[in-house]
Each structure stands twice: as C-alpha cells, then as structure tokens.
Amino acid sequence: MKDLFIIIVSAVLIHNIILSQFLGVCPFLGVSKKLSSALGMGAAVTFVMVLASTITWIIQHFVLAYYEIEYLQTIAFILVIASLVQFVEMVIRKFSPALYKSLGVYLPLITTNCAVLGVAILNVQTEYTFVEGLFNSVGNALGFTLALVLFAGIRERLELADIPASLQGLPIALITAALMSMAFLGFTGLL
C-alpha cells in the first residue's frame, strides 16, 4: 500500500506529466483560459488516460508480448486512445453541449495528446504491475488536472492584472508556466 501511495504522490507532484516531463503542453496552453474548460478537459483526460493505460497494459502483456510483436506497441496504443477519445467526445456532446463547445478543437486533440500515450508507454517501460500501472495513470491524470486547473486559475487572475502590452496573452502565460514548473521542481526531494 505504501508503494502505491508513493506512485500516486510521485506522479502528481514530483514527476508531474506537464510541469516536469513537459508532455501534454498543447491542451495545457490552449484550454487553460477558463477554469470551467480546464476542469472539463482534466476530467476528459483523466477518463481517457486511466482507461487507455488499463487497456494498453492488457494489450501489451496478453497480445503484443505473447505474440512477440512489441514493435506494434505505438500503433496499437494510438488506436486504443483514438477509440476512447471518440467515445468521450460523443458522451460530452450528448450530455454537456456547453462543455463540448468550450473545449472545441482541443477535445479531439486528446487523441494526439502525448501525455496519454506517454503514460501508457511509461507504464510498460517501468514494468509496473497492473495495479501499479493503474495507480500511476490515476496519479498522472490527477497531476495533469491539477496543473491545468492551477494554470487556468492564474490566467483568469492575470486577465484582471495590469500587465504591460508586450507581455499580454501568450508571453505572460509562458512565463507563468515556467514559474509553475520551477515551483513543482521544489517537490523533487519529497520522496
């Protein structure tokens, strides 16, 4: 149980998928203008990441490794992720049209979100057991959501701040992201 706790804390704070490993930066910068959009994207990525990691672990161990075709790993994993994203997109469109509209083009971009694929591959490369891989994917999804929500909250506050014209928009967002990344590096000695 202690090992699983360490895996989750490490994934959320120490090895944050966005702020430490720099995977999934596109939705991080694109969807983080409003807190509601960030929460919706975080929930969607959490669902896809956990389910994709689970399914890809099973495919890796019971299909690819069994038939010694591990070289098809990336293709198989991308197909699983693309299918899950299509499912999530249909569900969000049906039950929350406002969230679907606010996420816009970034929802289909979960398919190419390197954070989702990265976690699935990292689970295999680090040779996690099924349960450890599940906890790692939950931790990474929570870390992704935490970074996205924190960044969205800061960006909403920055819109009300008096910022020089040359720094408004993307420049101040990138500076803020860099400062958040450095702040998360402070968690490195935690475990």
C-alpha positions in Angstrom: 0.0 0.0 0.0 2.9 2.3 0.8 4.3 1.8 -2.7 1.0 2.7 -4.3 0.8 5.9 -2.3 4.4 6.8 -3.4 3.5 6.1 -7.0 0.5 8.5 -6.8 2.3 11.3 -5.0 5.3 11.0 -7.3 3.0 11.2 -10.4 1.0 14.1 -9.1 3.8 16.3 -7.7 7.3 15.1 -8.4 7.0 13.8 -11.9 4.1 15.9 -13.0 3.3 15.0 -16.6 3.1 18.6 -17.7 5.3 20.6 -15.5 8.2 18.1 -15.0 8.0 15.9 -18.1 6.6 18.5 -20.5 4.1 16.1 -22.1 0.6 17.5 -22.9 1.6 21.1 -23.2 -0.8 21.8 -26.1 -4.0 21.4 -24.1 -2.3 23.0 -21.1 -1.8 26.2 -23.0 -4.9 26.0 -25.1 -7.7 25.1 -22.7 -6.4 26.9 -19.6 -8.0 30.3 -20.3 -11.2 29.4 -18.2 -11.4 27.3 -15.1 -14.5 25.5 -16.3 -12.9 24.4 -19.5 -9.8 23.3 -17.6 -11.9 21.2 -15.3 -13.8 19.6 -18.2 -10.6 18.9 -20.1 -9.0 17.5 -16.9 -11.9 15.2 -16.4 -11.9 14.0 -20.0 -8.1 13.4 -20.0 -8.4 11.6 -16.7 -11.0 9.2 -18.0 -9.1 8.6 -21.3 -5.7 8.3 -19.5 -6.9 5.8 -16.9 -8.9 3.7 -19.3 -6.2 3.8 -22.0 -3.5 2.8 -19.6 -5.6 -0.1 -18.4 -6.4 -1.4 -21.9 -2.9 -0.8 -23.3 -1.3 -2.7 -20.4 -3.6 -5.7 -21.1 -2.8 -5.5 -24.8 0.9 -5.2 -24.2 1.1 -8.2 -21.8 -1.5 -10.5 -23.4 -1.3 -9.8 -27.1 1.9 -8.0 -28.1 4.3 -9.7 -25.7 2.6 -13.1 -26.2 3.0 -13.0 -30.0 6.4 -11.2 -29.8 5.1 -8.2 -31.8 6.1 -5.5 -29.3 7.2 -3.3 -32.3 3.5 -2.6 -32.9 3.1 -1.1 -29.5 2.8 2.6 -30.6 0.3 1.8 -33.3 -1.8 -0.4 -31.0 -1.7 2.2 -28.2 -2.7 5.1 -30.5 -5.6 3.1 -31.9 -6.9 2.4 -28.3 -6.5 6.1 -27.4 -8.2 7.3 -30.6 -11.2 5.0 -29.9 -11.5 6.2 -26.3 -11.4 9.8 -27.3 -14.2 9.3 -29.9 -16.3 7.7 -27.1 -15.6 10.6 -24.7 -16.4 13.1 -27.4 -19.7 11.5 -28.1 -20.6 11.4 -24.4 -19.6 15.0 -23.8 -21.5 16.2 -26.9 -24.6 14.4 -25.7 -24.6 15.3 -22.0 -22.8 18.7 -21.9 -23.0 20.7 -25.2 -21.7 23.8 -23.5 -18.5 22.0 -22.3 -18.2 20.4 -25.8 -18.3 23.8 -27.4 -15.9 25.3 -24.9 -13.3 22.5 -25.4 -13.6 23.0 -29.2 -10.7 21.6 -31.2 -8.8 20.5 -28.0 -11.1 17.6 -27.3 -10.1 15.7 -30.5 -6.5 16.7 -29.7 -6.6 14.3 -26.7 -6.0 11.6 -29.4 -2.6 13.1 -30.1 -2.0 14.2 -26.6 1.4 12.9 -25.9 0.6 12.8 -22.1 -1.9 10.0 -22.6 0.4 8.0 -24.9 3.4 8.8 -22.7 1.7 7.4 -19.5 0.7 4.2 -21.3 4.2 3.7 -22.6 5.8 4.6 -19.3 3.7 2.1 -17.5 5.1 -0.6 -19.8 8.7 0.6 -19.8 8.9 0.8 -16.0 7.4 -2.7 -15.8 4.6 -1.8 -13.5 2.2 -4.5 -12.5 -1.4 -3.9 -13.5 -2.3 -2.3 -10.2 0.8 -0.1 -10.1 0.2 1.0 -13.7 -3.4 1.8 -12.8 -2.3 3.9 -9.8 0.4 5.6 -11.9 -2.1 6.5 -14.6 -4.6 7.9 -11.9 -1.7 9.9 -10.4 -0.6 11.3 -13.8 -4.2 12.2 -14.6 -4.6 14.0 -11.3 -1.3 15.7 -11.9 -2.4 16.8 -15.3 -5.7 18.1 -14.0 -4.0 19.9 -11.1 -1.6 21.7 -13.3 -4.4 22.6 -15.8 -6.7 23.9 -13.0 -3.9 25.9 -11.3 -2.8 27.4 -14.5 -6.4 28.3 -15.5 -6.9 30.0 -12.1 -3.8 32.0 -12.5 -4.6 33.0 -16.1 -8.1 34.2 -15.0 -6.4 36.4 -12.4 -3.9 37.7 -14.9 -6.7 39.0 -17.1 -7.6 41.4 -14.4 -3.9 42.4 -13.7 -2.2 45.4 -15.1 0.3 43.8 -17.5 2.5 45.6 -20.0 1.1 45.3 -23.5 4.2 43.4 -24.8 3.6 40.7 -22.2 -0.1 40.3 -22.5 -1.5 37.0 -23.8 0.9 34.1 -24.6 4.1 35.7 -23.3 2.8 36.1 -19.7 1.2 32.6 -20.0 4.6 31.1 -20.9 6.3 33.0 -18.1 3.7 31.7 -15.7 4.0 28.2 -16.9 7.8 28.4 -16.4 7.4 29.7 -12.9 4.9 26.9 -12.1 7.3 24.3 -13.5 10.1 25.7 -11.3 7.8 25.6 -8.3 6.9 22.0 -8.9 10.7 21.2 -9.0 10.6 22.0 -5.3 8.8 18.8 -4.7 11.7 16.7 -6.1 13.2 16.0 -2.7 9.8 15.0 -1.2 10.2 11.2 -1.7 
